[in-house]
PDB file of C-alpha atoms in Angstrom:
ATOM      1  CA  MET A   1     -22.421 -38.666  35.436  1.00 50.00           C
ATOM      2  CA  ALA A   2     -18.865 -39.505  34.548  1.00 50.00           C
ATOM      3  CA  SER A   3     -20.007 -41.824  31.778  1.00 49.00           C
ATOM      4  CA  SER A   4     -22.280 -39.200  30.264  1.00 49.00           C
ATOM      5  CA  SER A   5     -19.500 -36.557  30.108  1.00 48.00           C
ATOM      6  CA  SER A   6     -17.180 -38.944  28.291  1.00 48.00           C
ATOM      7  CA  SER A   7     -19.888 -39.692  25.743  1.00 47.00           C
ATOM      8  CA  TYR A   8     -20.130 -35.964  25.024  1.00 49.00           C
ATOM      9  CA  SER A   9     -16.400 -35.509  24.465  1.00 49.00           C
ATOM     10  CA  THR A  10     -16.139 -38.006  21.612  1.00 52.00           C
ATOM     11  CA  PRO A  11     -18.889 -36.565  19.381  1.00 55.00           C
ATOM     12  CA  LEU A  12     -17.689 -33.015  20.103  1.00 53.00           C
ATOM     13  CA  SER A  13     -14.104 -33.743  19.113  1.00 54.00           C
ATOM     14  CA  THR A  14     -15.286 -35.591  16.010  1.00 54.00           C
ATOM     15  CA  SER A  15     -17.532 -32.740  14.937  1.00 55.00           C
ATOM     16  CA  MET A  16     -14.749 -30.184  15.542  1.00 54.00           C
ATOM     17  CA  SER A  17     -12.348 -32.113  13.323  1.00 56.00           C
ATOM     18  CA  GLN A  18     -14.987 -32.237  10.611  1.00 57.00           C
ATOM     19  CA  LEU A  19     -15.506 -28.463  10.852  1.00 58.00           C
ATOM     20  CA  MET A  20     -11.791 -27.687  10.696  1.00 58.00           C
ATOM     21  CA  LYS A  21     -11.170 -28.902   7.165  1.00 62.00           C
ATOM     22  CA  PRO A  22      -8.101 -27.399   5.546  1.00 69.00           C
ATOM     23  CA  GLU A  23      -9.013 -24.535   3.261  1.00 72.00           C
ATOM     24  CA  GLU A  24      -7.624 -24.014  -0.183  1.00 73.00           C
ATOM     25  CA  PRO A  25      -4.950 -21.304  -0.241  1.00 73.00           C
ATOM     26  CA  ARG A  26      -6.237 -17.944  -1.428  1.00 73.00           C
ATOM     27  CA  ASN A  27      -4.771 -16.309  -4.481  1.00 77.00           C
ATOM     28  CA  TRP A  28      -4.205 -12.675  -3.509  1.00 71.00           C
ATOM     29  CA  ALA A  29      -3.662 -11.754  -7.153  1.00 74.00           C
ATOM     30  CA  GLU A  30      -7.305 -12.564  -7.896  1.00 83.00           C
ATOM     31  CA  LEU A  31      -8.721  -9.982  -5.496  1.00 86.00           C
ATOM     32  CA  PRO A  32     -10.799  -7.261  -7.187  1.00 92.00           C
ATOM     33  CA  PRO A  33      -8.812  -4.047  -7.797  1.00 91.00           C
ATOM     34  CA  GLU A  34     -11.136  -2.100  -5.479  1.00 93.00           C
ATOM     35  CA  LEU A  35     -10.282  -4.423  -2.591  1.00 93.00           C
ATOM     36  CA  ILE A  36      -6.559  -4.330  -3.362  1.00 93.00           C
ATOM     37  CA  SER A  37      -6.767  -0.542  -3.343  1.00 94.00           C
ATOM     38  CA  LEU A  38      -8.430  -0.536   0.090  1.00 94.00           C
ATOM     39  CA  ILE A  39      -5.664  -2.759   1.439  1.00 92.00           C
ATOM     40  CA  LEU A  40      -2.877  -0.663  -0.069  1.00 93.00           C
ATOM     41  CA  LEU A  41      -4.297   2.622   1.190  1.00 92.00           C
ATOM     42  CA  ARG A  42      -3.458   1.416   4.713  1.00 93.00           C
ATOM     43  CA  LEU A  43       0.254   1.511   3.820  1.00 94.00           C
ATOM     44  CA  ASN A  44       2.495   4.527   3.524  1.00 92.00           C
ATOM     45  CA  SER A  45       3.969   5.475   0.175  1.00 95.00           C
ATOM     46  CA  ILE A  46       7.390   3.997   0.946  1.00 93.00           C
ATOM     47  CA  GLU A  47       5.847   0.605   1.749  1.00 94.00           C
ATOM     48  CA  ILE A  48       3.887   0.672  -1.502  1.00 96.00           C
ATOM     49  CA  LEU A  49       6.897   1.603  -3.614  1.00 95.00           C
ATOM     50  CA  GLU A  50       9.319  -0.770  -1.887  1.00 93.00           C
ATOM     51  CA  ASN A  51       7.106  -3.797  -1.240  1.00 93.00           C
ATOM     52  CA  ALA A  52       3.442  -3.866  -2.235  1.00 94.00           C
ATOM     53  CA  GLN A  53       3.931  -3.179  -5.936  1.00 94.00           C
ATOM     54  CA  LYS A  54       6.283  -6.165  -6.084  1.00 94.00           C
ATOM     55  CA  VAL A  55       3.684  -8.696  -4.861  1.00 90.00           C
ATOM     56  CA  CYS A  56       2.191  -9.532  -8.269  1.00 91.00           C
ATOM     57  CA  ARG A  57       1.046  -7.944 -11.537  1.00 92.00           C
ATOM     58  CA  SER A  58      -2.446  -7.116 -10.326  1.00 92.00           C
ATOM     59  CA  TRP A  59      -1.087  -5.347  -7.235  1.00 93.00           C
ATOM     60  CA  ARG A  60       1.444  -3.455  -9.376  1.00 95.00           C
ATOM     61  CA  ARG A  61      -1.360  -2.351 -11.698  1.00 95.00           C
ATOM     62  CA  VAL A  62      -3.301  -0.940  -8.747  1.00 96.00           C
ATOM     63  CA  CYS A  63      -0.132   0.694  -7.356  1.00 96.00           C
ATOM     64  CA  LYS A  64       0.323   2.556 -10.650  1.00 96.00           C
ATOM     65  CA  ASP A  65      -3.207   3.961 -10.622  1.00 96.00           C
ATOM     66  CA  PRO A  66      -3.047   7.767 -10.112  1.00 96.00           C
ATOM     67  CA  SER A  67      -5.900   7.616  -7.588  1.00 94.00           C
ATOM     68  CA  MET A  68      -3.573   5.722  -5.235  1.00 95.00           C
ATOM     69  CA  TRP A  69      -1.322   8.780  -5.125  1.00 96.00           C
ATOM     70  CA  ARG A  70      -3.734  11.549  -4.112  1.00 96.00           C
ATOM     71  CA  LYS A  71      -2.149  11.391  -0.663  1.00 95.00           C
ATOM     72  CA  ILE A  72       1.583  10.740  -0.422  1.00 96.00           C
ATOM     73  CA  ASP A  73       2.875   9.819   3.028  1.00 94.00           C
ATOM     74  CA  MET A  74       6.638   9.427   3.131  1.00 92.00           C
ATOM     75  CA  HIS A  75       6.691   8.445   6.817  1.00 84.00           C
ATOM     76  CA  ASN A  76      10.106   7.263   8.032  1.00 82.00           C
ATOM     77  CA  ASP A  77      11.925   7.079  11.356  1.00 78.00           C
ATOM     78  CA  GLY A  78      14.485   9.730  10.477  1.00 74.00           C
ATOM     79  CA  ASP A  79      17.472   7.379  10.140  1.00 77.00           C
ATOM     80  CA  LEU A  80      17.982   8.210   6.482  1.00 68.00           C
ATOM     81  CA  GLY A  81      21.479   6.707   6.209  1.00 71.00           C
ATOM     82  CA  SER A  82      20.392   3.158   6.994  1.00 72.00           C
ATOM     83  CA  MET A  83      17.476   3.015   4.556  1.00 73.00           C
ATOM     84  CA  GLY A  84      19.277   1.906   1.445  1.00 80.00           C
ATOM     85  CA  TYR A  85      17.150   4.049  -0.840  1.00 84.00           C
ATOM     86  CA  ASP A  86      16.784   7.723  -1.689  1.00 89.00           C
ATOM     87  CA  LEU A  87      13.548   9.170  -0.307  1.00 92.00           C
ATOM     88  CA  GLU A  88      13.747  12.209  -2.559  1.00 93.00           C
ATOM     89  CA  ILE A  89      13.837  10.050  -5.695  1.00 94.00           C
ATOM     90  CA  MET A  90      10.989   7.910  -4.331  1.00 95.00           C
ATOM     91  CA  CYS A  91       8.957  11.018  -3.561  1.00 96.00           C
ATOM     92  CA  ARG A  92       9.452  12.357  -7.083  1.00 97.00           C
ATOM     93  CA  HIS A  93       8.322   8.993  -8.445  1.00 96.00           C
ATOM     94  CA  ALA A  94       5.192   9.071  -6.257  1.00 97.00           C
ATOM     95  CA  VAL A  95       4.414  12.649  -7.345  1.00 97.00           C
ATOM     96  CA  ASP A  96       4.762  11.599 -10.983  1.00 96.00           C
ATOM     97  CA  ARG A  97       2.386   8.682 -10.408  1.00 96.00           C
ATOM     98  CA  SER A  98      -0.251  11.066  -9.067  1.00 96.00           C
ATOM     99  CA  GLN A  99      -0.457  12.613 -12.560  1.00 93.00           C
ATOM    100  CA  GLY A 100      -1.607  15.916 -11.112  1.00 90.00           C
ATOM    101  CA  GLY A 101      -4.096  14.418  -8.646  1.00 92.00           C
ATOM    102  CA  LEU A 102      -1.965  15.043  -5.553  1.00 93.00           C
ATOM    103  CA  LEU A 103      -4.030  16.524  -2.713  1.00 93.00           C
ATOM    104  CA  GLU A 104      -1.844  15.903   0.354  1.00 94.00           C
ATOM    105  CA  ILE A 105       1.840  15.208   0.894  1.00 94.00           C
ATOM    106  CA  TYR A 106       3.705  14.410   4.099  1.00 92.00           C
ATOM    107  CA  LEU A 107       7.500  14.515   4.078  1.00 91.00           C
ATOM    108  CA  TRP A 108       9.154  13.163   7.228  1.00 85.00           C
ATOM    109  CA  TYR A 109      12.733  14.191   8.106  1.00 84.00           C
ATOM    110  CA  PHE A 110      13.738  15.042   4.562  1.00 86.00           C
ATOM    111  CA  GLY A 111      12.937  17.460   1.804  1.00 85.00           C
ATOM    112  CA  THR A 112      14.950  19.989  -0.097  1.00 89.00           C
ATOM    113  CA  ASP A 113      14.075  23.186  -1.883  1.00 93.00           C
ATOM    114  CA  GLU A 114      14.588  21.309  -5.148  1.00 95.00           C
ATOM    115  CA  LEU A 115      12.080  18.641  -4.117  1.00 95.00           C
ATOM    116  CA  LEU A 116       9.491  21.221  -3.093  1.00 94.00           C
ATOM    117  CA  ASN A 117      10.014  23.039  -6.393  1.00 95.00           C
ATOM    118  CA  TYR A 118       9.563  19.736  -8.254  1.00 95.00           C
ATOM    119  CA  ILE A 119       6.270  19.086  -6.452  1.00 94.00           C
ATOM    120  CA  ALA A 120       5.058  22.629  -7.126  1.00 93.00           C
ATOM    121  CA  ASP A 121       6.082  22.446 -10.801  1.00 92.00           C
ATOM    122  CA  ARG A 122       4.170  19.179 -11.273  1.00 89.00           C
ATOM    123  CA  PHE A 123       1.129  20.718  -9.634  1.00 84.00           C
ATOM    124  CA  PHE A 124       1.188  23.772 -11.884  1.00 81.00           C
ATOM    125  CA  LEU A 125       1.793  21.618 -14.972  1.00 77.00           C
ATOM    126  CA  SER A 126      -1.312  19.629 -14.136  1.00 75.00           C
ATOM    127  CA  LEU A 127      -3.320  22.875 -13.878  1.00 74.00           C
ATOM    128  CA  SER A 128      -2.177  23.990 -17.307  1.00 71.00           C
ATOM    129  CA  HIS A 129      -3.835  20.924 -18.898  1.00 63.00           C
ATOM    130  CA  PHE A 130      -7.308  22.223 -18.033  1.00 57.00           C
TER     131      PHE A 130
END
């Protein structure tokens, strides 16, 4: 029996090494826009503005699409001083990208009357185009 088990280990290890061929690296920029959009919709708006749109041109193109900005989620941990960026400016940018298609907005630990007025003004401007 011992000899038969050793004869099985050699072909198995050989076949496993043949199956585990190194794959070619994938080019994330060549993904279809619909798939990129599905990936990006799993991120919050801050992550898209700060990171995802900087990946490559095709990702930036998808990030600029107004349909990506129907829901704006500005989720943050509330430590606004350590962020290094202004959430109000980022929120205004996201609202502008929605081009009037904004349906939901979530502001976490920030928001001023001026920001809310800006959002409302953009909404009413989009209604006046109809």
